[in-house]
Amino acid sequence: SAFVKQGLRVAAKTTTDAAAGTVTIGLELDTEQPEGNFSGELRCTVNGLALVVPISGTVYRGLRASPDLFNFNRIDDLVKAEQRVELFAVDGRAFRILDITYAPGPQKQGVPAQLDVSQSERAGGGYVLTAKLRAPYPSSGGISGEFTIKTDHPERPEYRIKTLGFIPETTKRP
């Protein structure tokens, strides 16, 4: 027997491999599950013993970025610092990027980080986005901000990707 909660349901088919001693239970996500993270659990009985299997994942609608942010981590060279993110349609649908803008987050001191982004085609569809810092360069400390990407994708005409990083005082400056 099996029980699943939070938008998950047990698929109609389970597969038993008696020789290997395994049972495969197919799970499907409810199509009405909202975008974002989900979690639940599969509760079943195995040889008379209760078994609880945690289940978690992420639902994406329309577009997906991988990784989900431009994470610069520690920036040791302002000129060479760059990060890449792949943006693609989860259903494989072709789409175009119409515009990309960047809004820097709050900066405790000095000039906020300014970033430029370039795009190239991604194998299998979508785009590879490459973000780089540009002058005037920020002083040391944390950087954050967000790219807003306008597309012609019918489900996601706008997609946002956050940026994150840290500039130590010892960072090489141009």
PDB file of C-alpha atoms in Angstrom:
ATOM      1  CA  SER A   1       0.000   0.000   0.000  1.00  0.00           C
ATOM      2  CA  ALA A   2       1.188   3.557  -0.583  1.00  0.00           C
ATOM      3  CA  PHE A   3       0.249   7.087   0.472  1.00  0.00           C
ATOM      4  CA  VAL A   4       1.702  10.300  -0.911  1.00  0.00           C
ATOM      5  CA  LYS A   5       0.937  13.886   0.128  1.00  0.00           C
ATOM      6  CA  GLN A   6       1.359  17.450  -1.146  1.00  0.00           C
ATOM      7  CA  GLY A   7       0.398  17.238  -4.804  1.00  0.00           C
ATOM      8  CA  LEU A   8       2.057  13.913  -5.525  1.00  0.00           C
ATOM      9  CA  ARG A   9       0.149  10.826  -6.478  1.00  0.00           C
ATOM     10  CA  VAL A  10       1.166   7.240  -7.026  1.00  0.00           C
ATOM     11  CA  ALA A  11       1.257   6.308 -10.686  1.00  0.00           C
ATOM     12  CA  ALA A  12      -0.987   3.478 -11.832  1.00  0.00           C
ATOM     13  CA  LYS A  13       1.964   1.197 -12.428  1.00  0.00           C
ATOM     14  CA  THR A  14       4.450  -0.434 -10.111  1.00  0.00           C
ATOM     15  CA  THR A  15       7.057  -2.838 -11.396  1.00  0.00           C
ATOM     16  CA  THR A  16       8.265  -5.836  -9.410  1.00  0.00           C
ATOM     17  CA  ASP A  17      11.511  -7.621 -10.214  1.00  0.00           C
ATOM     18  CA  ALA A  18      11.349 -10.781  -8.090  1.00  0.00           C
ATOM     19  CA  ALA A  19      14.812 -11.958  -9.192  1.00  0.00           C
ATOM     20  CA  ALA A  20      16.413  -8.717  -8.009  1.00  0.00           C
ATOM     21  CA  GLY A  21      14.040  -8.371  -5.062  1.00  0.00           C
ATOM     22  CA  THR A  22      13.012  -4.842  -6.085  1.00  0.00           C
ATOM     23  CA  VAL A  23       9.765  -2.961  -6.581  1.00  0.00           C
ATOM     24  CA  THR A  24       9.683   0.259  -8.591  1.00  0.00           C
ATOM     25  CA  ILE A  25       6.873   2.691  -7.787  1.00  0.00           C
ATOM     26  CA  GLY A  26       6.251   5.367 -10.410  1.00  0.00           C
ATOM     27  CA  LEU A  27       5.297   8.780  -8.991  1.00  0.00           C
ATOM     28  CA  GLU A  28       3.712  11.626 -10.909  1.00  0.00           C
ATOM     29  CA  LEU A  29       3.444  15.243  -9.885  1.00  0.00           C
ATOM     30  CA  ASP A  30      -0.017  16.758  -9.958  1.00  0.00           C
ATOM     31  CA  THR A  31      -0.172  19.098 -12.966  1.00  0.00           C
ATOM     32  CA  GLU A  32      -1.700  21.824 -10.780  1.00  0.00           C
ATOM     33  CA  GLN A  33       1.362  21.919  -8.502  1.00  0.00           C
ATOM     34  CA  PRO A  34       2.580  25.556  -8.366  1.00  0.00           C
ATOM     35  CA  GLU A  35       6.040  26.521  -9.549  1.00  0.00           C
ATOM     36  CA  GLY A  36       8.726  26.210  -6.895  1.00  0.00           C
ATOM     37  CA  ASN A  37       9.976  23.653  -4.417  1.00  0.00           C
ATOM     38  CA  PHE A  38       7.779  20.850  -3.152  1.00  0.00           C
ATOM     39  CA  SER A  39       8.182  18.063  -0.645  1.00  0.00           C
ATOM     40  CA  GLY A  40       6.171  15.113   0.478  1.00  0.00           C
ATOM     41  CA  GLU A  41       6.609  11.535   1.451  1.00  0.00           C
ATOM     42  CA  LEU A  42       5.776   8.096   0.211  1.00  0.00           C
ATOM     43  CA  ARG A  43       4.470   5.837   2.974  1.00  0.00           C
ATOM     44  CA  CYS A  44       4.276   2.171   2.221  1.00  0.00           C
ATOM     45  CA  THR A  45       4.474  -1.231   3.850  1.00  0.00           C
ATOM     46  CA  VAL A  46       7.327  -3.520   2.930  1.00  0.00           C
ATOM     47  CA  ASN A  47       7.265  -7.087   4.291  1.00  0.00           C
ATOM     48  CA  GLY A  48       4.880  -5.929   6.991  1.00  0.00           C
ATOM     49  CA  LEU A  49       7.113  -3.009   8.057  1.00  0.00           C
ATOM     50  CA  ALA A  50       6.246   0.665   7.608  1.00  0.00           C
ATOM     51  CA  LEU A  51       8.560   2.579   5.295  1.00  0.00           C
ATOM     52  CA  VAL A  52       8.555   6.372   4.798  1.00  0.00           C
ATOM     53  CA  VAL A  53      10.491   7.742   1.814  1.00  0.00           C
ATOM     54  CA  PRO A  54      10.971  11.548   1.656  1.00  0.00           C
ATOM     55  CA  ILE A  55      10.354  13.082  -1.755  1.00  0.00           C
ATOM     56  CA  SER A  56      11.330  16.586  -2.854  1.00  0.00           C
ATOM     57  CA  GLY A  57      11.927  18.482  -6.043  1.00  0.00           C
ATOM     58  CA  THR A  58      11.319  21.669  -7.964  1.00  0.00           C
ATOM     59  CA  VAL A  59       8.557  22.477 -10.448  1.00  0.00           C
ATOM     60  CA  TYR A  60       9.511  24.731 -13.359  1.00  0.00           C
ATOM     61  CA  ARG A  61       6.977  26.401 -15.640  1.00  0.00           C
ATOM     62  CA  GLY A  62       8.040  27.562 -19.090  1.00  0.00           C
ATOM     63  CA  LEU A  63      11.708  28.452 -18.569  1.00  0.00           C
ATOM     64  CA  ARG A  64      14.474  27.253 -16.294  1.00  0.00           C
ATOM     65  CA  ALA A  65      17.929  28.604 -15.452  1.00  0.00           C
ATOM     66  CA  SER A  66      20.767  26.264 -14.514  1.00  0.00           C
ATOM     67  CA  PRO A  67      22.324  27.086 -12.171  1.00  0.00           C
ATOM     68  CA  ASP A  68      19.502  29.229 -10.835  1.00  0.00           C
ATOM     69  CA  LEU A  69      21.696  32.288 -10.122  1.00  0.00           C
ATOM     70  CA  PHE A  70      24.923  33.976 -11.209  1.00  0.00           C
ATOM     71  CA  ASN A  71      27.046  33.046  -8.189  1.00  0.00           C
ATOM     72  CA  PHE A  72      30.430  34.774  -8.413  1.00  0.00           C
ATOM     73  CA  ASN A  73      31.445  33.552  -4.950  1.00  0.00           C
ATOM     74  CA  ARG A  74      34.759  35.203  -3.982  1.00  0.00           C
ATOM     75  CA  ILE A  75      35.960  37.597  -6.691  1.00  0.00           C
ATOM     76  CA  ASP A  76      39.766  37.855  -6.759  1.00  0.00           C
ATOM     77  CA  ASP A  77      40.110  39.612 -10.139  1.00  0.00           C
ATOM     78  CA  LEU A  78      37.451  42.158 -11.127  1.00  0.00           C
ATOM     79  CA  VAL A  79      38.340  42.064 -14.840  1.00  0.00           C
ATOM     80  CA  LYS A  80      38.356  38.260 -15.182  1.00  0.00           C
ATOM     81  CA  ALA A  81      35.310  37.530 -12.994  1.00  0.00           C
ATOM     82  CA  GLU A  82      32.483  35.957 -15.005  1.00  0.00           C
ATOM     83  CA  GLN A  83      29.701  33.452 -14.474  1.00  0.00           C
ATOM     84  CA  ARG A  84      27.536  31.469 -16.874  1.00  0.00           C
ATOM     85  CA  VAL A  85      23.920  30.390 -16.612  1.00  0.00           C
ATOM     86  CA  GLU A  86      21.960  28.323 -19.123  1.00  0.00           C
ATOM     87  CA  LEU A  87      18.390  29.474 -19.799  1.00  0.00           C
ATOM     88  CA  PHE A  88      16.131  27.025 -21.606  1.00  0.00           C
ATOM     89  CA  ALA A  89      12.493  26.015 -22.064  1.00  0.00           C
ATOM     90  CA  VAL A  90      11.533  23.019 -19.938  1.00  0.00           C
ATOM     91  CA  ASP A  91       9.274  21.758 -22.736  1.00  0.00           C
ATOM     92  CA  GLY A  92      11.942  22.262 -25.435  1.00  0.00           C
ATOM     93  CA  ARG A  93       9.974  25.081 -27.077  1.00  0.00           C
ATOM     94  CA  ALA A  94      12.038  27.611 -29.036  1.00  0.00           C
ATOM     95  CA  PHE A  95      11.995  31.164 -27.678  1.00  0.00           C
ATOM     96  CA  ARG A  96      13.827  34.435 -28.176  1.00  0.00           C
ATOM     97  CA  ILE A  97      15.337  36.813 -25.655  1.00  0.00           C
ATOM     98  CA  LEU A  98      13.977  40.274 -26.383  1.00  0.00           C
ATOM     99  CA  ASP A  99      15.786  42.314 -23.729  1.00  0.00           C
ATOM    100  CA  ILE A 100      17.986  41.904 -20.653  1.00  0.00           C
ATOM    101  CA  THR A 101      18.397  44.534 -17.934  1.00  0.00           C
ATOM    102  CA  TYR A 102      20.371  44.492 -14.686  1.00  0.00           C
ATOM    103  CA  ALA A 103      19.392  46.132 -11.408  1.00  0.00           C
ATOM    104  CA  PRO A 104      22.143  46.190  -8.762  1.00  0.00           C
ATOM    105  CA  GLY A 105      21.172  45.402  -5.205  1.00  0.00           C
ATOM    106  CA  PRO A 106      21.960  47.620  -2.222  1.00  0.00           C
ATOM    107  CA  GLN A 107      25.648  48.325  -1.596  1.00  0.00           C
ATOM    108  CA  LYS A 108      26.806  49.246   1.938  1.00  0.00           C
ATOM    109  CA  GLN A 109      29.570  51.486   0.670  1.00  0.00           C
ATOM    110  CA  GLY A 110      30.931  52.844  -2.598  1.00  0.00           C
ATOM    111  CA  VAL A 111      29.636  52.144  -6.090  1.00  0.00           C
ATOM    112  CA  PRO A 112      27.159  49.276  -6.588  1.00  0.00           C
ATOM    113  CA  ALA A 113      28.233  46.428  -8.858  1.00  0.00           C
ATOM    114  CA  GLN A 114      27.428  46.875 -12.542  1.00  0.00           C
ATOM    115  CA  LEU A 115      27.212  43.790 -14.723  1.00  0.00           C
ATOM    116  CA  ASP A 116      26.920  43.178 -18.437  1.00  0.00           C
ATOM    117  CA  VAL A 117      25.551  39.998 -19.928  1.00  0.00           C
ATOM    118  CA  SER A 118      26.172  38.377 -23.299  1.00  0.00           C
ATOM    119  CA  GLN A 119      24.216  35.527 -24.809  1.00  0.00           C
ATOM    120  CA  SER A 120      25.016  32.644 -27.121  1.00  0.00           C
ATOM    121  CA  GLU A 121      22.958  29.723 -28.345  1.00  0.00           C
ATOM    122  CA  ARG A 122      22.871  26.648 -26.125  1.00  0.00           C
ATOM    123  CA  ALA A 123      23.171  23.156 -27.621  1.00  0.00           C
ATOM    124  CA  GLY A 124      19.687  21.641 -27.447  1.00  0.00           C
ATOM    125  CA  GLY A 125      17.933  25.027 -27.437  1.00  0.00           C
ATOM    126  CA  GLY A 126      17.913  28.069 -25.237  1.00  0.00           C
ATOM    127  CA  TYR A 127      20.836  30.311 -24.362  1.00  0.00           C
ATOM    128  CA  VAL A 128      24.069  30.477 -22.414  1.00  0.00           C
ATOM    129  CA  LEU A 129      24.179  33.800 -20.563  1.00  0.00           C
ATOM    130  CA  THR A 130      27.592  35.091 -19.456  1.00  0.00           C
ATOM    131  CA  ALA A 131      27.682  37.849 -16.824  1.00  0.00           C
ATOM    132  CA  LYS A 132      30.779  40.024 -16.233  1.00  0.00           C
ATOM    133  CA  LEU A 133      31.517  42.937 -13.942  1.00  0.00           C
ATOM    134  CA  ARG A 134      32.189  46.284 -15.616  1.00  0.00           C
ATOM    135  CA  ALA A 135      33.620  49.630 -14.575  1.00  0.00           C
ATOM    136  CA  PRO A 136      33.085  51.509 -12.414  1.00  0.00           C
ATOM    137  CA  TYR A 137      33.975  48.579 -10.188  1.00  0.00           C
ATOM    138  CA  PRO A 138      32.505  48.291  -6.704  1.00  0.00           C
ATOM    139  CA  SER A 139      34.580  48.501  -3.566  1.00  0.00           C
ATOM    140  CA  SER A 140      35.053  45.469  -1.358  1.00  0.00           C
ATOM    141  CA  GLY A 141      32.080  43.708   0.204  1.00  0.00           C
ATOM    142  CA  GLY A 142      29.092  41.744  -0.937  1.00  0.00           C
ATOM    143  CA  ILE A 143      27.450  42.243  -4.306  1.00  0.00           C
ATOM    144  CA  SER A 144      23.928  41.345  -5.298  1.00  0.00           C
ATOM    145  CA  GLY A 145      21.428  42.238  -7.954  1.00  0.00           C
ATOM    146  CA  GLU A 146      19.049  40.793 -10.487  1.00  0.00           C
ATOM    147  CA  PHE A 147      18.828  40.373 -14.252  1.00  0.00           C
ATOM    148  CA  THR A 148      15.366  40.725 -15.784  1.00  0.00           C
ATOM    149  CA  ILE A 149      15.073  38.844 -19.064  1.00  0.00           C
ATOM    150  CA  LYS A 150      12.193  39.624 -21.421  1.00  0.00           C
ATOM    151  CA  THR A 151      11.310  36.759 -23.773  1.00  0.00           C
ATOM    152  CA  ASP A 152       8.691  35.779 -26.319  1.00  0.00           C
ATOM    153  CA  HIS A 153       7.971  32.510 -24.471  1.00  0.00           C
ATOM    154  CA  PRO A 154       4.171  32.320 -24.002  1.00  0.00           C
ATOM    155  CA  GLU A 155       4.374  30.983 -20.413  1.00  0.00           C
ATOM    156  CA  ARG A 156       7.310  33.128 -19.231  1.00  0.00           C
ATOM    157  CA  PRO A 157       7.500  36.513 -20.932  1.00  0.00           C
ATOM    158  CA  GLU A 158       9.738  37.631 -18.059  1.00  0.00           C
ATOM    159  CA  TYR A 159      12.342  35.649 -16.115  1.00  0.00           C
ATOM    160  CA  ARG A 160      14.572  36.882 -13.285  1.00  0.00           C
ATOM    161  CA  ILE A 161      18.024  35.625 -12.310  1.00  0.00           C
ATOM    162  CA  LYS A 162      19.738  36.877  -9.153  1.00  0.00           C
ATOM    163  CA  THR A 163      23.455  37.629  -8.779  1.00  0.00           C
ATOM    164  CA  LEU A 164      25.607  37.063  -5.737  1.00  0.00           C
ATOM    165  CA  GLY A 165      29.282  37.495  -4.915  1.00  0.00           C
ATOM    166  CA  PHE A 166      31.881  38.844  -2.533  1.00  0.00           C
ATOM    167  CA  ILE A 167      34.812  41.192  -3.233  1.00  0.00           C
ATOM    168  CA  PRO A 168      37.542  40.985  -0.589  1.00  0.00           C
ATOM    169  CA  GLU A 169      39.793  43.983   0.074  1.00  0.00           C
ATOM    170  CA  THR A 170      42.686  42.018  -1.506  1.00  0.00           C
ATOM    171  CA  THR A 171      40.937  41.736  -4.898  1.00  0.00           C
ATOM    172  CA  LYS A 172      43.092  42.648  -7.919  1.00  0.00           C
ATOM    173  CA  ARG A 173      41.923  45.937  -9.437  1.00  0.00           C
ATOM    174  CA  PRO A 174      42.569  47.244 -12.978  1.00  0.00           C
TER     175      PRO A 174
END
